[in-house]
mmCIF file of C-alpha atoms and ligand atoms in Angstrom:
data_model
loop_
_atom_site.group_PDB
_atom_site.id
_atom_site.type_symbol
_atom_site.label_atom_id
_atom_site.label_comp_id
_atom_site.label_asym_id
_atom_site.label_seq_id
_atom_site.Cartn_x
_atom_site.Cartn_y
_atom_site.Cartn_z
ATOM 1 C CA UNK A 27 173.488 77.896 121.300
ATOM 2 C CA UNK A 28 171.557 80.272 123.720
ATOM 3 C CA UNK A 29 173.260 80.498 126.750
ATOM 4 C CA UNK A 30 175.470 76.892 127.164
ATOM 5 C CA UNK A 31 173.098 75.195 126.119
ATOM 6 C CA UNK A 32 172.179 73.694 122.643
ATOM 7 C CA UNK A 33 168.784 74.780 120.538
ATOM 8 C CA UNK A 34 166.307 72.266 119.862
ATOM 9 C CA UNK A 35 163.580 72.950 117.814
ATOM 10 C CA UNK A 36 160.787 71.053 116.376
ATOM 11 C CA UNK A 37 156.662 71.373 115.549
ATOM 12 C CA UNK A 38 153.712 69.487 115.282
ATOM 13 C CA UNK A 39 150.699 70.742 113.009
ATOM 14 C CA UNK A 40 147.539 70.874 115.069
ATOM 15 C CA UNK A 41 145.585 68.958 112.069
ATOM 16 C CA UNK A 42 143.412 66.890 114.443
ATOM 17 C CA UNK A 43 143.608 64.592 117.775
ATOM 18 C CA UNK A 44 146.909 63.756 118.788
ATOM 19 C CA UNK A 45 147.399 60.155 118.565
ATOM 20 C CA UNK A 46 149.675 57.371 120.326
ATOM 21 C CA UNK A 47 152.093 57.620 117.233
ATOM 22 C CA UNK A 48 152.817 61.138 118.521
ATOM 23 C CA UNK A 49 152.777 60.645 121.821
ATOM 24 C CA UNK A 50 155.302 58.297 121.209
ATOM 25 C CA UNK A 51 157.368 59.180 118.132
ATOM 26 C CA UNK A 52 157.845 62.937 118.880
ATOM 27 C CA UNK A 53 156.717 64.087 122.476
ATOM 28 C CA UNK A 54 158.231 60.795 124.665
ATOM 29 C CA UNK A 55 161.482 62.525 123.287
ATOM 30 C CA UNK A 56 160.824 65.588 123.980
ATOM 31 C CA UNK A 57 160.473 64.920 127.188
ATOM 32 C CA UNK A 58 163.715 63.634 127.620
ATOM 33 C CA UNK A 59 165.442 66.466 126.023
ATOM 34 C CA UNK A 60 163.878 69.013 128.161
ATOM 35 C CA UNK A 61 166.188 69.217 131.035
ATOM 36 C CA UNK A 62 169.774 68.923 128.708
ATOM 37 C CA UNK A 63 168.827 71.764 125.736
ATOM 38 C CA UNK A 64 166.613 74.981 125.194
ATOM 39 C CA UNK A 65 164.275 73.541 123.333
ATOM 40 C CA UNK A 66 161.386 75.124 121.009
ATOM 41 C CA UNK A 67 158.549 73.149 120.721
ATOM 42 C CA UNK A 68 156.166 74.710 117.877
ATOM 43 C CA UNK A 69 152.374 74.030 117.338
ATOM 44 C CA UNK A 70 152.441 74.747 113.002
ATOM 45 C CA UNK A 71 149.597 76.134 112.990
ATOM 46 C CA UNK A 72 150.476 77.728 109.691
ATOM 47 C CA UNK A 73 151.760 74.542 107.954
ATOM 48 C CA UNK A 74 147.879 72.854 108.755
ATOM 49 C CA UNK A 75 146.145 75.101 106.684
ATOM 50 C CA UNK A 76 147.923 73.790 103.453
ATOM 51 C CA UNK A 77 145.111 71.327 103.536
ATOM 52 C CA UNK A 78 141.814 72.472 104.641
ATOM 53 C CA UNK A 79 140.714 72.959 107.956
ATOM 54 C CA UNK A 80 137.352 73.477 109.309
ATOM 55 C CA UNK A 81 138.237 76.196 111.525
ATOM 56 C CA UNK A 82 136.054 75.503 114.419
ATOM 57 C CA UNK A 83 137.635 71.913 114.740
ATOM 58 C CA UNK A 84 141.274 73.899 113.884
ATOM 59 C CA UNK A 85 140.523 75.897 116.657
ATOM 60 C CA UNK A 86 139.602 73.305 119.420
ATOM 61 C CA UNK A 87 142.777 70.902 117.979
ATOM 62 C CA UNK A 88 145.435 74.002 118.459
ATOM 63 C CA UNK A 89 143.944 74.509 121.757
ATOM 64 C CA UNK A 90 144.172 71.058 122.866
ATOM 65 C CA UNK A 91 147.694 70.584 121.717
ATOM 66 C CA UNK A 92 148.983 73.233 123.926
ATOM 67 C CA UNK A 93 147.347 71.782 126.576
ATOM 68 C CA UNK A 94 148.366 67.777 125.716
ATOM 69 C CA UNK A 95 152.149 69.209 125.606
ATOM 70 C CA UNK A 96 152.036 70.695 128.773
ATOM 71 C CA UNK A 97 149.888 67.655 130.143
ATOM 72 C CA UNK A 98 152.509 64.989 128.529
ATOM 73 C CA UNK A 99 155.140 66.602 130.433
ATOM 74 C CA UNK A 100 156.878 69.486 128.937
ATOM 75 C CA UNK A 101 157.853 71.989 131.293
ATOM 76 C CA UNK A 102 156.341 75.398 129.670
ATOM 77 C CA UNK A 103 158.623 77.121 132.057
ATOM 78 C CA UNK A 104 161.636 75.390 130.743
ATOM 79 C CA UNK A 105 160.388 74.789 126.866
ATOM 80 C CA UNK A 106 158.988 77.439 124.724
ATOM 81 C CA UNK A 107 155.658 76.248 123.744
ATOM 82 C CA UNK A 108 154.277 78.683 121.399
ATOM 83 C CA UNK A 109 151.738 79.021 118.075
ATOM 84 C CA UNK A 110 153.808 79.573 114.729
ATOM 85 C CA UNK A 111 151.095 81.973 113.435
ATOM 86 C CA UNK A 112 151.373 84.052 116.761
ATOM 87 C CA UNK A 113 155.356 85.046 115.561
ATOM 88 C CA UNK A 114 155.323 86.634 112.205
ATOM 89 C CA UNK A 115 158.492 86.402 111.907
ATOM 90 C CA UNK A 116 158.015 83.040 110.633
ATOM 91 C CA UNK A 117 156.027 84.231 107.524
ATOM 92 C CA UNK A 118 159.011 87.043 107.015
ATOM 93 C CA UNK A 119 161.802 84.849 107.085
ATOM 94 C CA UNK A 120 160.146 82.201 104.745
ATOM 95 C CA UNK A 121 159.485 84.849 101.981
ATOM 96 C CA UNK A 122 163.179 85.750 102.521
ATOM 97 C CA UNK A 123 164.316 82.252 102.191
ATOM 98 C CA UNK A 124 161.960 81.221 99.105
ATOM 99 C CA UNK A 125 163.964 83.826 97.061
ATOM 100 C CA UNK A 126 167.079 80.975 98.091
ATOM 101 C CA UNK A 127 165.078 78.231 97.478
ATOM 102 C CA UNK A 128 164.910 76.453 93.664
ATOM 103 C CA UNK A 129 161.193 75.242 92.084
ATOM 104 C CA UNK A 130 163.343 71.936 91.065
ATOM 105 C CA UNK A 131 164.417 71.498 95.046
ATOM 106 C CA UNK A 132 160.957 71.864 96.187
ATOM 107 C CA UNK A 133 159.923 69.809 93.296
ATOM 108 C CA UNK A 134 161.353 66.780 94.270
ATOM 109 C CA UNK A 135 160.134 66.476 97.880
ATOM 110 C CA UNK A 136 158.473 63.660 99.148
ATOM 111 C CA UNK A 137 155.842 64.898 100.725
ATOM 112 C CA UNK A 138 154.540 67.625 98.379
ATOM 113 C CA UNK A 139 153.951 64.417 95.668
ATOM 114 C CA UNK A 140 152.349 62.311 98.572
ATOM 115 C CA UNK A 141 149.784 64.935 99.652
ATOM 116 C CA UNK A 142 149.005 66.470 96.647
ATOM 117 C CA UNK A 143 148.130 62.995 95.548
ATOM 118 C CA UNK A 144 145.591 63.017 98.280
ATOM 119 C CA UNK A 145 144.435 66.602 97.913
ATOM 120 C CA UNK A 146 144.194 66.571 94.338
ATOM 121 C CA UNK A 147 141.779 68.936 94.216
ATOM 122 C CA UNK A 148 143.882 71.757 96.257
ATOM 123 C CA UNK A 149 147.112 71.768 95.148
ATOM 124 C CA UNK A 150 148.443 74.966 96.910
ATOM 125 C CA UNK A 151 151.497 77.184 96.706
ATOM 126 C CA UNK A 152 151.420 76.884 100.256
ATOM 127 C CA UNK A 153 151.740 72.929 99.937
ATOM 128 C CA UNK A 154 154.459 73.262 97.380
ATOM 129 C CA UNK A 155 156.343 76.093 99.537
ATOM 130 C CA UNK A 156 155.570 73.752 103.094
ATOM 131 C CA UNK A 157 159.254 73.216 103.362
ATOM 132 C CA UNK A 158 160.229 76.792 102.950
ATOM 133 C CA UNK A 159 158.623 77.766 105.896
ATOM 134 C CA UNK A 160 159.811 74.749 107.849
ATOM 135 C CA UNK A 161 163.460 75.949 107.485
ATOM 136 C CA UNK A 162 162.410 79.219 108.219
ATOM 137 C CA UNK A 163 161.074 77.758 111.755
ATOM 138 C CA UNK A 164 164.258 75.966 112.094
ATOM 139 C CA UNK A 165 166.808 78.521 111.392
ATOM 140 C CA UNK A 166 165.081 81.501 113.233
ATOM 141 C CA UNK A 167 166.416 80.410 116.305
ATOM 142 C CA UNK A 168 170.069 79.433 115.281
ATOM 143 C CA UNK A 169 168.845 75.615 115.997
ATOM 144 C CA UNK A 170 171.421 72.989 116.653
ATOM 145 C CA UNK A 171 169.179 70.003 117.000
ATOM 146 C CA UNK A 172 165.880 69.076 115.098
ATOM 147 C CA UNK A 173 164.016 65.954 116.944
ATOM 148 C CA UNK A 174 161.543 64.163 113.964
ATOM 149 C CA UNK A 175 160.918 61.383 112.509
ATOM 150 C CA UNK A 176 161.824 59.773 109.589
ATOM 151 C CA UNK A 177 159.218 61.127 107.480
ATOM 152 C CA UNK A 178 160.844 64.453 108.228
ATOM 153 C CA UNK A 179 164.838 63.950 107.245
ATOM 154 C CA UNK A 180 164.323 64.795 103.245
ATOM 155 C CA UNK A 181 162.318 68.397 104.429
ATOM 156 C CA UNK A 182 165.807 68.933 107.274
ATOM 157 C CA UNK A 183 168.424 68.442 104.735
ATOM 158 C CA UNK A 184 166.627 71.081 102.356
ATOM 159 C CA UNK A 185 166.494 73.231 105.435
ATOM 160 C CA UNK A 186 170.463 72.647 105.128
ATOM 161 C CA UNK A 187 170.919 73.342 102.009
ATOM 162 C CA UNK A 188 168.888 76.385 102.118
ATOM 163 C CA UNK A 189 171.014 77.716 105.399
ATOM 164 C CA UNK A 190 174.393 76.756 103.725
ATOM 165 C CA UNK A 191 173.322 78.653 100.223
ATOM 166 C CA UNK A 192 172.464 81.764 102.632
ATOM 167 C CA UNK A 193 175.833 81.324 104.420
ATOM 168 C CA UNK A 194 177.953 81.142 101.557
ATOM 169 C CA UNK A 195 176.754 84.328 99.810
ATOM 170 C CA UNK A 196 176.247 86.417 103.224
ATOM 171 C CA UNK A 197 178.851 85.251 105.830
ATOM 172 C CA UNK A 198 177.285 83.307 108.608
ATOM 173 C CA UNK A 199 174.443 83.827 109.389
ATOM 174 C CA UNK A 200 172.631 80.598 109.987
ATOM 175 C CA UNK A 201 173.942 77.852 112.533
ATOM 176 C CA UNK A 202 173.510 74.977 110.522
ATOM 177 C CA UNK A 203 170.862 72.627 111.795
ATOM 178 C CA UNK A 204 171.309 68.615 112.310
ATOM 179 C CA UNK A 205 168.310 66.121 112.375
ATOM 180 C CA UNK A 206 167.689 63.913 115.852
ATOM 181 C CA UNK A 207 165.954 61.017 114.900
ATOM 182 C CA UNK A 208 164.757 58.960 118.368
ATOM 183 C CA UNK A 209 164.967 54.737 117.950
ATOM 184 C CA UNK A 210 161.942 54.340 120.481
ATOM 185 C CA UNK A 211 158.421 54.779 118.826
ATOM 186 C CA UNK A 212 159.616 56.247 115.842
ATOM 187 C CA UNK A 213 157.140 54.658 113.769
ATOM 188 C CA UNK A 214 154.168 53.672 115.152
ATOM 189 C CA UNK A 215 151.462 52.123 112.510
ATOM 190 C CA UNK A 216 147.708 52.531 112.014
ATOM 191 C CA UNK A 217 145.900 49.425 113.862
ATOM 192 C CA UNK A 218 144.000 48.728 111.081
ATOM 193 C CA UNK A 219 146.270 48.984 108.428
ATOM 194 C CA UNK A 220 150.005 47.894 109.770
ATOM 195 C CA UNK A 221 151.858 48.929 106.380
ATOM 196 C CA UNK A 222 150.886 52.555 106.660
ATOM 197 C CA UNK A 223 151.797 54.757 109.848
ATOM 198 C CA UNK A 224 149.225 56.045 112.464
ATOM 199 C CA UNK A 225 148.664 59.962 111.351
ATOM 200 C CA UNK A 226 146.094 62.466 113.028
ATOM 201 C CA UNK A 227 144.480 63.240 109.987
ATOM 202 C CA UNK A 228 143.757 59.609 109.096
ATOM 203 C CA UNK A 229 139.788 59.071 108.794
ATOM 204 C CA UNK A 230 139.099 55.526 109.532
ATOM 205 C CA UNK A 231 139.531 56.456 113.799
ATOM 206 C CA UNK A 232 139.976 52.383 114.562
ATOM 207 C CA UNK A 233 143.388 53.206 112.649
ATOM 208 C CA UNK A 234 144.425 55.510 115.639
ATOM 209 C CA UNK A 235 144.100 55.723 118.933
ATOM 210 C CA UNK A 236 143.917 59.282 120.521
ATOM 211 C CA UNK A 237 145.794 60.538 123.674
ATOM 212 C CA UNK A 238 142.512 61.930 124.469
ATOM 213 C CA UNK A 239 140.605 58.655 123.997
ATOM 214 C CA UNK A 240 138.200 56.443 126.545
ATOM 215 C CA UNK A 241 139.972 53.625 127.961
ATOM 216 C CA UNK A 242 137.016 51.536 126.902
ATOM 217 C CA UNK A 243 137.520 52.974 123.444
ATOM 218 C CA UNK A 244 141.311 52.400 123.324
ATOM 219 C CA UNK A 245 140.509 48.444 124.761
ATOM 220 C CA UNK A 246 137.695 48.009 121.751
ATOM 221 C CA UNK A 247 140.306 49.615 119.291
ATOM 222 C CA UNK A 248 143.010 47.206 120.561
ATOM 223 C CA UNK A 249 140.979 44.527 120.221
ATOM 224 C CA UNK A 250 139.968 44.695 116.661
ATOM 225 C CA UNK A 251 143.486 45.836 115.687
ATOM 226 C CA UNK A 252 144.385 43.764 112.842
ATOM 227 C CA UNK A 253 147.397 40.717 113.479
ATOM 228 C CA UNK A 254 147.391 37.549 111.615
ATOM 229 C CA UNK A 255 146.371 34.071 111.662
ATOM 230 C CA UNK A 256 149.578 32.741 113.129
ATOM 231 C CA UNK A 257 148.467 32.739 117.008
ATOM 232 C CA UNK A 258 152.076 33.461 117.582
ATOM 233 C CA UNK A 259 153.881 36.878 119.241
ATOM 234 C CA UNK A 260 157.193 37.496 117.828
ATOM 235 C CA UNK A 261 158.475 40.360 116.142
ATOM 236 C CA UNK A 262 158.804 40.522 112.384
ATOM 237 C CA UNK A 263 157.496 43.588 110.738
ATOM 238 C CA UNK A 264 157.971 42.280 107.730
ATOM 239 C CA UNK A 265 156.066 39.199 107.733
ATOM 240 C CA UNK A 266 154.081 40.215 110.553
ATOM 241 C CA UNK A 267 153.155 44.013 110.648
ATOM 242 C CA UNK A 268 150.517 44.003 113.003
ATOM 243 C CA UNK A 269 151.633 41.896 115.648
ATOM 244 C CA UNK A 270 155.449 44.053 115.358
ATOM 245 C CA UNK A 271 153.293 47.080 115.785
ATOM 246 C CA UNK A 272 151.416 46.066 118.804
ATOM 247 C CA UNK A 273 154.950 44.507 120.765
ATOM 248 C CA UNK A 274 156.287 47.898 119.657
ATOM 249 C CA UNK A 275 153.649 50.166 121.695
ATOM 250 C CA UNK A 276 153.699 47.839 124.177
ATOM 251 C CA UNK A 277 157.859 47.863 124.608
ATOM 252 C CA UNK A 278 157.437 51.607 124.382
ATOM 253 C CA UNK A 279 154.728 52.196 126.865
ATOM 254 C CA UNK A 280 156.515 49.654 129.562
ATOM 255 C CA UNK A 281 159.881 50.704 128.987
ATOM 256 C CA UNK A 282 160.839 46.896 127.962
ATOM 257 C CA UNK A 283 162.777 45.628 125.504
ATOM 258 C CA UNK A 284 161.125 44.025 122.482
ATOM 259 C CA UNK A 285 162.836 40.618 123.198
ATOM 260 C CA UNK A 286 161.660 40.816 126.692
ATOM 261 C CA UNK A 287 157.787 41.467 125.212
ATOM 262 C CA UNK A 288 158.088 38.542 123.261
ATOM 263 C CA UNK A 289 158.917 36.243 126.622
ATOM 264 C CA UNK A 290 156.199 37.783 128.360
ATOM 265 C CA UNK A 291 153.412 36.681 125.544
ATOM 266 C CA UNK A 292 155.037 34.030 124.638
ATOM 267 C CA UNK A 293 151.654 30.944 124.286
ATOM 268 C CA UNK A 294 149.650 32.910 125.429
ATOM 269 C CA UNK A 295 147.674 34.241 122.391
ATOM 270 C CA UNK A 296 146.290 37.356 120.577
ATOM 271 C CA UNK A 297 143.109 37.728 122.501
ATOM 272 C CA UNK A 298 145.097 37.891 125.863
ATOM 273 C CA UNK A 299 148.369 40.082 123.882
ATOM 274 C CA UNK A 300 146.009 42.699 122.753
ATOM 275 C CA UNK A 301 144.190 42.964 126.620
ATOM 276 C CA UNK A 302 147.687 43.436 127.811
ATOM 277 C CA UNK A 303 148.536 45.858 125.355
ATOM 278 C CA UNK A 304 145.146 47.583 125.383
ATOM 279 C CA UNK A 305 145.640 47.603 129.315
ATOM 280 C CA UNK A 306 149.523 48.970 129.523
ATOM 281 C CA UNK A 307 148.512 52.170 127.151
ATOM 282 C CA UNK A 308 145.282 52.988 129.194
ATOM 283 C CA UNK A 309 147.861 53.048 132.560
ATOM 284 C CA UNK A 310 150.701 55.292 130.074
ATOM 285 C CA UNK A 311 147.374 57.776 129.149
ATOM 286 C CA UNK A 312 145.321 57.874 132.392
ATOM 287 C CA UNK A 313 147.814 60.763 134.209
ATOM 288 C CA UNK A 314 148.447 62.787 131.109
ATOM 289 C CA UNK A 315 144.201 62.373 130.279
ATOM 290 C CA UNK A 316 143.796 63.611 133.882
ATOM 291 C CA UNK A 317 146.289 66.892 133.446
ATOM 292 C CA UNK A 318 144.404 67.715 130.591
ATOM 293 C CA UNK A 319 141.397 67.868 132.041
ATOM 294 C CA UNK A 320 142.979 70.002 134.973
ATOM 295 C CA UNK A 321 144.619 72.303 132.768
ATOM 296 C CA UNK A 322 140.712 72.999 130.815
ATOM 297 C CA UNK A 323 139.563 74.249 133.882
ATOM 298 C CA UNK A 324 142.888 76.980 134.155
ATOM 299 C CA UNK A 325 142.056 79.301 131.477
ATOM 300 C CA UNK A 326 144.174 82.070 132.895
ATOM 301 C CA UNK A 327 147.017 79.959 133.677
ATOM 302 C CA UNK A 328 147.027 78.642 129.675
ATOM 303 C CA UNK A 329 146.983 82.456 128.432
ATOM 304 C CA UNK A 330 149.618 83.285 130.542
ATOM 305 C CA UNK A 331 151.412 80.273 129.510
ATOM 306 C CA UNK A 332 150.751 81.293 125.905
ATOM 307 C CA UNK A 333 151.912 85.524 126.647
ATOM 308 C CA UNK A 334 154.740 84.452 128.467
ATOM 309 C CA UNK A 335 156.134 82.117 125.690
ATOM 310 C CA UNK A 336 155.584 83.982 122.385
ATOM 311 C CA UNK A 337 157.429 87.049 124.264
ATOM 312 C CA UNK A 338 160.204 84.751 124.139
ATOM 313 C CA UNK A 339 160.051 83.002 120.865
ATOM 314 C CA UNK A 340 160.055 86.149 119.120
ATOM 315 C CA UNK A 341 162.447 87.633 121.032
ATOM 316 C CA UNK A 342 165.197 85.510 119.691
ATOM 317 C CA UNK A 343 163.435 85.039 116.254
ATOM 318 C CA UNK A 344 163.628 89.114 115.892
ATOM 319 C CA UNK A 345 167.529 88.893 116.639
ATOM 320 C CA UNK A 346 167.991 86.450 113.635
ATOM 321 C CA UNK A 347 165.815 88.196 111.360
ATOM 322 C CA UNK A 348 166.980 91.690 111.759
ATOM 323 C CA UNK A 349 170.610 89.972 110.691
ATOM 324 C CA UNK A 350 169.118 88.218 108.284
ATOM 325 C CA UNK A 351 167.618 91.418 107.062
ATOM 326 C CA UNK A 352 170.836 93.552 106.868
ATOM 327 C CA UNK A 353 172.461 90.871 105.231
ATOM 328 C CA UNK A 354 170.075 90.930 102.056
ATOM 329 C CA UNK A 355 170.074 94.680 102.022
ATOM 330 C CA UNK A 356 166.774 96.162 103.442
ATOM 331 C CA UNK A 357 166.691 99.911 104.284
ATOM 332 C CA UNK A 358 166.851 100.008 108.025
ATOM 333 C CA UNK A 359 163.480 100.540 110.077
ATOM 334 C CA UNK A 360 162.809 103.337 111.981
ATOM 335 C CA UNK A 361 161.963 103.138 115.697
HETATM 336 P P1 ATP B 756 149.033 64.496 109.784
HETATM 337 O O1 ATP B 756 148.105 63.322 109.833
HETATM 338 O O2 ATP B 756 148.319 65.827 109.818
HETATM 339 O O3 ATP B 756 150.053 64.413 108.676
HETATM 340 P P2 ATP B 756 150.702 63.318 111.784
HETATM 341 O O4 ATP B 756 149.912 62.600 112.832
HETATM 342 O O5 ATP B 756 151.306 62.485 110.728
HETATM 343 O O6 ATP B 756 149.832 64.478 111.149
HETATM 344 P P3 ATP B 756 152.663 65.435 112.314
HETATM 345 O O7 ATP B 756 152.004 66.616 112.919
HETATM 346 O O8 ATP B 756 153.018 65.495 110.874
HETATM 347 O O9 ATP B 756 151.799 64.103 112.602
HETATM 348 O O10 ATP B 756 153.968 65.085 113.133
HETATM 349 C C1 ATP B 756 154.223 65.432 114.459
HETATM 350 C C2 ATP B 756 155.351 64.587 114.996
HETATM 351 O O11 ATP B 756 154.879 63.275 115.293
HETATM 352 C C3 ATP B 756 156.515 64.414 114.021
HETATM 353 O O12 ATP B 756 157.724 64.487 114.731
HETATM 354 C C4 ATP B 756 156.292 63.044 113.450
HETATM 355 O O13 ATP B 756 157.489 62.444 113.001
HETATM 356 C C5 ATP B 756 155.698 62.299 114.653
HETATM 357 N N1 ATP B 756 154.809 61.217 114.222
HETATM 358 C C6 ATP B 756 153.656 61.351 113.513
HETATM 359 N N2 ATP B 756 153.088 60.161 113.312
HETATM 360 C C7 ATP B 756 153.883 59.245 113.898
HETATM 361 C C8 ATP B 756 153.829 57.825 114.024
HETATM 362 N N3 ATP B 756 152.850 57.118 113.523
HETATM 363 N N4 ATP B 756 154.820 57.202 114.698
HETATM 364 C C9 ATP B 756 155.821 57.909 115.239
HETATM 365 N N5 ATP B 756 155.946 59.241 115.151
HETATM 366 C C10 ATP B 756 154.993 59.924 114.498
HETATM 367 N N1 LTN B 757 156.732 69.249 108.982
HETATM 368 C C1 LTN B 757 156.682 68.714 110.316
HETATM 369 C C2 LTN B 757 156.204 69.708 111.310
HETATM 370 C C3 LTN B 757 157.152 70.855 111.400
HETATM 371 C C4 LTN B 757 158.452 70.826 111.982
HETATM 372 C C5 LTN B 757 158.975 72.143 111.814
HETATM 373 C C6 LTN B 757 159.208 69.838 112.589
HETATM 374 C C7 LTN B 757 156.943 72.111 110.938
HETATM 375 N N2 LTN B 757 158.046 72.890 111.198
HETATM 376 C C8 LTN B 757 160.247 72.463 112.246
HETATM 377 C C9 LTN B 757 160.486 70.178 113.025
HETATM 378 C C10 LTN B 757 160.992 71.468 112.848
HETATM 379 C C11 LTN B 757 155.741 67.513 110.266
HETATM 380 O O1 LTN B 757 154.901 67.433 109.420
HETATM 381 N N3 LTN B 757 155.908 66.620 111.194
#
């Protein structure tokens, strides 16, 4: 808690253009949680580089994000909006924590076996440690809730795990952190490829479509987006990935229900469905593509933004870590 209020915290790594999936799976809910919790909401700037980055493109992405949060509606008065490598504390608590944290636990995790698949030819500590430092993110700031999706849950309960260890040996230290997994856009899928979701860092751009995108882009992209042969709208993601996908942008950019999608296109056709759909996530973009381009031309306003907010992330992260510290048995710093 800080203040009567409940901690959220949660990240997004600045790996590339944001796309719909999220726009939709993380920040629509951030949004929402904004006025009802102090929430932290962390650009990972540190977790990207356990792939590689080209750091001019790096660069431009974490700069963008900042500015797509604040343009998608996040208060940065209310929300702390901040860069993880601009808090150190970050880096200090995760070398605490990895001395908590077994080779078998991180062994097992999802993630690490699905990327270093992909990066086979840079299989870093850092990739194998990723987790480590995501708990240290979460538990800096005595977090209550952690918004993600589902990709997400196996990294949280390690984070648990590792808090609860900690607790047990040194009192407690560590409010123990729960995962907040929103129904609404929570997966979205890559247009050309329905079984596999729609990620930033995906190559083949006709799989995504980016916040930052054309309309007349986002219509062509709609329009080759991959259904079936069926002619028919109805939801089954099963049997019918691509068309599910589609209905579930669509109910998530309207606000409708998925049954009351399926009335709505009911006869009438993909070529006419995908217009529609095309045409309802150009409308969602077009304010948050025109903040962003006000918010380019504030320079001063975004570094003051930027000041302001790491003052006050590591603020609070400084309180938990100086515990944290005494706890494990460090001589005391002098001032
Ligand atoms: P990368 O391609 O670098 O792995 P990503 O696009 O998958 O990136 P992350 O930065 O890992 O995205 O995740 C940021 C947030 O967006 C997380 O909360 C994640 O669950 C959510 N998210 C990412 N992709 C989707 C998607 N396709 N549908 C819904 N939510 C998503
Ligand atoms: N691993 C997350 C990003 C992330 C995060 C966090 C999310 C890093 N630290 C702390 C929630 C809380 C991802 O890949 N989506």
């Amino acid at each position: 808690m800080i203040g009567d209020k409940k901690v959220i915290f949660s990240g997004m790594q600045p790996s590339g253009f944001m796309t719909l999936g999220n726009y939709l799976g993380a920040l629509n809910n951030w949004k929402k949680l904004q006025y009802d919790y102090n929430c932290l909401y962390c650009i990972v700037d540190m977790h990207a580089i356990t792939v590689r980055q080209d750091p001019a493109k790096f660069r431009k992405a974490g700069r963008d994000i900042l500015m797509q949060y604040i343009a998608s509606g996040l208060d940065p008065e209310k929300n702390i909006i901040y860069y993880q490598s601009h808090v150190p504390q970050h880096a200090e608590l995760s070398w605490i924590l990895n001395c908590f944290t077994y080779m078998g636990e991180l062994s097992r995790m999802t993630q690490f076996k699905e990327k270093s698949q992909k990066h086979s030819d840079n299989i870093n500590a850092g990739l194998f440690d990723y987790p480590v430092l995501m708990a240290a993110d979460i538990l800096l700031y005595q977090t209550d809730l952690v918004p993600v999706g589902e990709d997400q849950r196996q990294h949280l309960e390690l984070t648990r795990d590792i808090a609860e260890r900690f607790n047990s040996l040194y009192g407690d230290v560590f409010t123990i952190p729960e995962g907040y997994i929103g129904k609404v856009g929570a997966r979205i899928m890559a247009l050309q490829d329905p079984t596999k979701k729609m990620s930033k860092s995906d190559e083949n751009k006709n799989n995504t479509i980016a916040l930052m995108d054309d309309p007349k882009v986002i219509m062509n992209k709609f329009k080759k987006a991959i259904t079936d042969s069926e002619n028919e709208v109805h939801y089954d993601p099963e049997n019918k990935p691509g068309v599910s996908n589609l209905l579930g942008i669509y109910s998530a950019v309207t606000g409708k229900t998925i049954e009351e999608c399926e009335k709505e296109f009911a006869n009438c056709g993909y070529g006419n469905f995908k217009t529609s759909v095309g045409e309802a996530v150009v409308a969602n973009l077009e304010p948050i593509q025109k903040k962003f381009a006000d918010l380019q031309n504030n320079k001063d306003y975004i570094e003051s933004i930027i000041k302001k907010n790491t003052e006050r992330a590591s603020a609070i992260a400084t309180k938990t870590l100086s515990k944290v510290r005494k706890k494990v048995g460090f001589v005391e710093k002098i001032r």
